[in-house]
Amino acid sequence: MTQLLLLHGALGSKNQFDEIMPLLNKKGFTAEAINFAGHGGFSIPVQGYNFNVFANDILTYADEHKIEKLNLFGYSMGGYAALYFAKLHPNRVNKIATLNVKFNWDPLSTQKEVAMLNADKMIEKVPAFADKLMFQHGLNIWKQVLKSTAEMMENLSKDFMLTKEDFEQLKAPVMLGVGDKDTTTSIDETLAIHRLIPQSNLWVLPNTGHPFDRINHAILTEQLHPFFQ
C-alpha cells in the first residue's frame, strides 16, 4: 500500500477529498488528508495564513505518523504548500503531484483573485458557495478565512515563497497537473515551472477548470496511480 497525503486548496478543507478518497484506496493507496491551520473549523493562527505554517502542518503529520518520506498530492494552494515543504525539508519527501497551482503571483492577477474574496459580494452573487464556506469553517470564522486568504495572496505577490532557484534545486520527482480550462492558472504558467524542476512531468486534464469538485476524479486517480506506484 502506498501512503499518500492530500493537501487541500485555499478556502477548502480536508473534506474536499471525500469523493476521491475511496477511488484512491481502491487503487492501492492509503490516502489521508489534513486540514491546514485555520481551516475546517480550526482557529486561524495569530500570524495568519502563510506557507511556513502550512509546511509545519505537513511536518507534524509526518512526525506523528512516523513517516520518513511523504508522498504528497496538493490541489491549488495545497500544491504550492507541498512544493514549499520540499524546499524546506527535501529529505522528508518521496514524490509530489500537484493540480491547478497558481505560480505567478503578479500584482494584477493577484488583485483579481483577492477581489473574489469579498464576503458581502459572495453572499449576494454566489450564496450557495457562501453557505458552503460557513458549513466548512464555521459561521463565526468563515469571513476571517476569506480575509486571511486574501492577505496571504497579497503577501505572495510581494514575496514569492518559491523562486526560480528553488524550483531548479528540488530533488523529488514532481508531476505538475493543470486543467486546460483553468483560468486561475494556465498551461503556459505550469509549463514554465515544469521546465525548471529537474525531475518533473507535465500533464493536462482535458475539459477541466479550476474547482476541485468539478474535476473528473476517476481520471485524476488514473493519473496519480502510475506516478506514485
Short mmCIF file of C-alpha atoms in Angstrom, two decimals:
data_model
loop_
_atom_site.label_atom_id
_atom_site.label_comp_id
_atom_site.label_asym_id
_atom_site.label_seq_id
_atom_site.Cartn_x
_atom_site.Cartn_y
_atom_site.Cartn_z
CA MET A 1 0.00 0.00 0.00
CA THR A 2 1.31 3.43 -0.97
CA GLN A 3 0.75 6.16 1.61
CA LEU A 4 -0.47 9.44 0.14
CA LEU A 5 -1.18 12.69 1.95
CA LEU A 6 -3.72 15.01 0.31
CA LEU A 7 -3.43 18.79 0.74
CA HIS A 8 -6.48 20.98 0.10
CA GLY A 9 -6.76 24.29 -1.69
CA ALA A 10 -7.49 27.82 -0.49
CA LEU A 11 -10.87 28.20 1.26
CA GLY A 12 -11.08 24.41 1.40
CA SER A 13 -10.66 21.69 3.99
CA LYS A 14 -9.77 18.02 4.03
CA ASN A 15 -13.42 17.28 3.16
CA GLN A 16 -12.57 18.48 -0.33
CA PHE A 17 -11.24 14.96 -0.94
CA ASP A 18 -14.21 12.95 0.37
CA GLU A 19 -15.24 11.80 -3.12
CA ILE A 20 -11.80 10.89 -4.45
CA MET A 21 -10.59 9.12 -1.29
CA PRO A 22 -12.47 5.83 -1.96
CA LEU A 23 -11.17 5.77 -5.54
CA LEU A 24 -7.60 6.18 -4.34
CA ASN A 25 -8.00 3.48 -1.71
CA LYS A 26 -9.34 1.06 -4.34
CA LYS A 27 -6.20 1.73 -6.37
CA GLY A 28 -4.00 0.58 -3.51
CA PHE A 29 -3.30 3.88 -1.80
CA THR A 30 -3.53 4.51 1.91
CA ALA A 31 -4.82 8.03 1.38
CA GLU A 32 -5.33 10.58 4.15
CA ALA A 33 -5.98 14.31 4.20
CA ILE A 34 -5.30 17.05 6.73
CA ASN A 35 -6.76 20.45 7.47
CA PHE A 36 -4.24 23.24 7.25
CA ALA A 37 -4.15 25.53 10.27
CA GLY A 38 -7.17 27.84 10.35
CA HIS A 39 -9.27 25.67 8.02
CA GLY A 40 -12.10 23.23 8.61
CA GLY A 41 -13.24 24.89 11.83
CA PHE A 42 -9.83 25.35 13.43
CA SER A 43 -8.87 28.77 14.78
CA ILE A 44 -6.82 30.96 12.46
CA PRO A 45 -3.20 31.30 13.68
CA VAL A 46 -2.18 34.62 15.21
CA GLN A 47 0.26 35.18 12.34
CA GLY A 48 -2.46 34.45 9.79
CA TYR A 49 -2.06 32.10 6.87
CA ASN A 50 1.40 31.54 5.45
CA PHE A 51 3.28 28.66 3.91
CA ASN A 52 5.67 28.24 6.83
CA VAL A 53 2.62 27.44 8.97
CA PHE A 54 1.29 25.03 6.32
CA ALA A 55 4.69 23.35 5.94
CA ASN A 56 4.76 22.82 9.69
CA ASP A 57 1.31 21.18 9.49
CA ILE A 58 2.73 18.70 6.96
CA LEU A 59 5.83 18.06 9.07
CA THR A 60 3.70 17.49 12.17
CA TYR A 61 1.64 14.89 10.31
CA ALA A 62 4.78 13.10 9.09
CA ASP A 63 6.33 13.05 12.56
CA GLU A 64 3.16 11.93 14.33
CA HIS A 65 2.69 9.08 11.84
CA LYS A 66 6.41 8.24 11.81
CA ILE A 67 6.66 8.66 8.03
CA GLU A 68 10.22 9.32 6.96
CA LYS A 69 9.39 10.30 3.35
CA LEU A 70 5.98 11.56 2.28
CA ASN A 71 4.09 11.16 -0.96
CA LEU A 72 2.12 14.38 -1.42
CA PHE A 73 -0.75 15.39 -3.65
CA GLY A 74 -1.62 19.07 -3.42
CA TYR A 75 -4.51 20.84 -5.11
CA SER A 76 -4.09 24.56 -5.84
CA MET A 77 -2.76 26.17 -2.63
CA GLY A 78 -2.03 22.66 -1.32
CA GLY A 79 0.26 22.03 -4.28
CA TYR A 80 2.21 25.21 -3.57
CA ALA A 81 2.46 24.12 0.07
CA ALA A 82 3.75 20.68 -0.96
CA LEU A 83 6.50 22.20 -3.12
CA TYR A 84 7.42 24.68 -0.39
CA PHE A 85 7.61 21.81 2.11
CA ALA A 86 10.02 20.04 -0.26
CA LYS A 87 12.16 23.18 -0.33
CA LEU A 88 12.37 23.27 3.48
CA HIS A 89 12.56 19.51 4.09
CA PRO A 90 13.95 17.84 0.95
CA ASN A 91 14.82 14.64 2.80
CA ARG A 92 11.22 14.15 4.01
CA VAL A 93 9.66 13.93 0.53
CA ASN A 94 9.40 10.95 -1.79
CA LYS A 95 7.21 12.27 -4.65
CA ILE A 96 4.87 15.20 -5.24
CA ALA A 97 1.89 15.58 -7.57
CA THR A 98 0.07 18.89 -7.92
CA LEU A 99 -3.03 20.13 -9.70
CA ASN A 100 -4.06 23.64 -10.75
CA VAL A 101 -1.39 25.51 -8.82
CA LYS A 102 -1.03 29.25 -9.42
CA PHE A 103 2.68 30.03 -9.54
CA ASN A 104 2.72 33.56 -10.96
CA TRP A 105 1.54 35.90 -8.22
CA ASP A 106 1.96 39.14 -10.13
CA PRO A 107 0.08 42.12 -8.66
CA LEU A 108 -2.54 42.31 -11.42
CA SER A 109 -3.68 38.67 -11.33
CA THR A 110 -3.39 38.63 -7.53
CA GLN A 111 -5.81 41.54 -7.22
CA LYS A 112 -8.20 39.66 -9.49
CA GLU A 113 -8.11 36.70 -7.11
CA VAL A 114 -8.40 38.87 -4.00
CA ALA A 115 -11.41 40.74 -5.42
CA MET A 116 -13.39 37.48 -5.41
CA LEU A 117 -12.88 37.06 -1.66
CA ASN A 118 -15.36 39.74 -0.60
CA ALA A 119 -17.84 38.13 1.80
CA ASP A 120 -20.73 40.51 1.13
CA LYS A 121 -20.45 40.15 -2.65
CA MET A 122 -20.17 36.40 -2.26
CA ILE A 123 -23.40 36.24 -0.25
CA GLU A 124 -25.13 38.33 -2.91
CA LYS A 125 -23.81 36.64 -6.07
CA VAL A 126 -22.97 33.06 -5.03
CA PRO A 127 -24.96 32.40 -1.84
CA ALA A 128 -24.64 28.62 -2.19
CA PHE A 129 -20.84 28.89 -2.11
CA ALA A 130 -21.02 31.25 0.88
CA ASP A 131 -23.21 28.70 2.69
CA LYS A 132 -20.66 26.01 1.88
CA LEU A 133 -17.86 28.08 3.44
CA MET A 134 -19.97 28.71 6.54
CA PHE A 135 -20.51 24.97 6.89
CA GLN A 136 -16.85 24.08 6.31
CA HIS A 137 -15.22 26.68 8.53
CA GLY A 138 -17.91 27.80 10.94
CA LEU A 139 -20.49 30.58 10.98
CA ASN A 140 -18.27 32.87 13.05
CA ILE A 141 -14.98 32.26 11.25
CA TRP A 142 -15.67 31.94 7.52
CA LYS A 143 -15.35 35.67 6.83
CA GLN A 144 -11.99 35.70 8.59
CA VAL A 145 -10.94 32.75 6.41
CA LEU A 146 -11.65 34.91 3.36
CA LYS A 147 -9.75 37.88 4.84
CA SER A 148 -6.75 35.78 5.85
CA THR A 149 -6.63 34.08 2.44
CA ALA A 150 -6.68 37.46 0.70
CA GLU A 151 -3.82 38.69 2.90
CA MET A 152 -1.82 35.54 2.14
CA MET A 153 -2.27 36.08 -1.60
CA GLU A 154 -1.26 39.73 -1.36
CA ASN A 155 1.87 38.74 0.57
CA LEU A 156 2.75 36.22 -2.16
CA SER A 157 2.58 38.98 -4.76
CA LYS A 158 5.22 40.88 -2.78
CA ASP A 159 7.44 37.97 -1.78
CA PHE A 160 7.29 34.68 -3.70
CA MET A 161 7.93 31.81 -1.31
CA LEU A 162 9.29 29.72 -4.20
CA THR A 163 11.85 31.23 -6.58
CA LYS A 164 13.31 30.07 -9.87
CA GLU A 165 16.34 28.79 -7.98
CA ASP A 166 14.13 26.87 -5.53
CA PHE A 167 12.41 25.01 -8.36
CA GLU A 168 15.73 24.22 -10.01
CA GLN A 169 17.02 22.70 -6.76
CA LEU A 170 14.03 20.47 -5.99
CA LYS A 171 15.21 16.90 -5.60
CA ALA A 172 11.95 14.95 -5.53
CA PRO A 173 10.16 13.73 -8.65
CA VAL A 174 7.22 16.05 -9.35
CA MET A 175 4.16 15.71 -11.56
CA LEU A 176 2.52 19.05 -12.36
CA GLY A 177 -1.12 18.82 -13.42
CA VAL A 178 -3.28 21.59 -14.86
CA GLY A 179 -6.76 21.77 -16.32
CA ASP A 180 -6.87 23.03 -19.90
CA LYS A 181 -9.68 25.46 -19.00
CA ASP A 182 -8.29 26.69 -15.68
CA THR A 183 -8.49 30.49 -15.50
CA THR A 184 -6.72 30.78 -12.13
CA THR A 185 -3.50 29.37 -13.55
CA SER A 186 -2.66 28.22 -17.09
CA ILE A 187 -0.87 25.57 -19.11
CA ASP A 188 1.87 28.06 -20.04
CA GLU A 189 2.39 29.05 -16.41
CA THR A 190 2.64 25.42 -15.33
CA LEU A 191 4.87 24.50 -18.29
CA ALA A 192 7.35 27.21 -17.28
CA ILE A 193 7.71 25.65 -13.81
CA HIS A 194 7.93 22.14 -15.31
CA ARG A 195 10.95 23.26 -17.32
CA LEU A 196 12.70 24.42 -14.13
CA ILE A 197 12.23 21.29 -11.99
CA PRO A 198 14.88 18.64 -12.81
CA GLN A 199 12.63 15.59 -12.35
CA SER A 200 9.18 16.67 -13.45
CA ASN A 201 6.30 15.60 -15.66
CA LEU A 202 3.56 17.81 -17.06
CA TRP A 203 0.02 16.54 -17.57
CA VAL A 204 -3.03 18.36 -18.82
CA LEU A 205 -6.57 17.37 -17.88
CA PRO A 206 -8.99 17.89 -20.80
CA ASN A 207 -12.18 19.95 -20.37
CA THR A 208 -11.14 20.84 -16.83
CA GLY A 209 -11.37 24.16 -14.98
CA HIS A 210 -10.16 25.08 -11.53
CA PRO A 211 -12.79 23.93 -8.95
CA PHE A 212 -11.86 20.57 -7.47
CA ASP A 213 -15.46 19.40 -7.15
CA ARG A 214 -15.87 19.66 -10.93
CA ILE A 215 -12.76 17.63 -11.77
CA ASN A 216 -13.19 14.08 -13.04
CA HIS A 217 -11.89 12.18 -10.02
CA ALA A 218 -11.64 8.88 -11.88
CA ILE A 219 -9.30 10.40 -14.48
CA LEU A 220 -7.29 12.10 -11.76
CA THR A 221 -6.91 8.83 -9.87
CA GLU A 222 -5.75 7.08 -13.04
CA GLN A 223 -3.04 9.74 -13.45
CA LEU A 224 -1.86 9.58 -9.85
CA HIS A 225 -1.68 5.79 -9.64
CA PRO A 226 1.23 5.06 -12.03
CA PHE A 227 3.21 8.09 -10.87
CA PHE A 228 3.23 7.11 -7.20
CA GLN A 229 3.30 3.34 -7.77
#
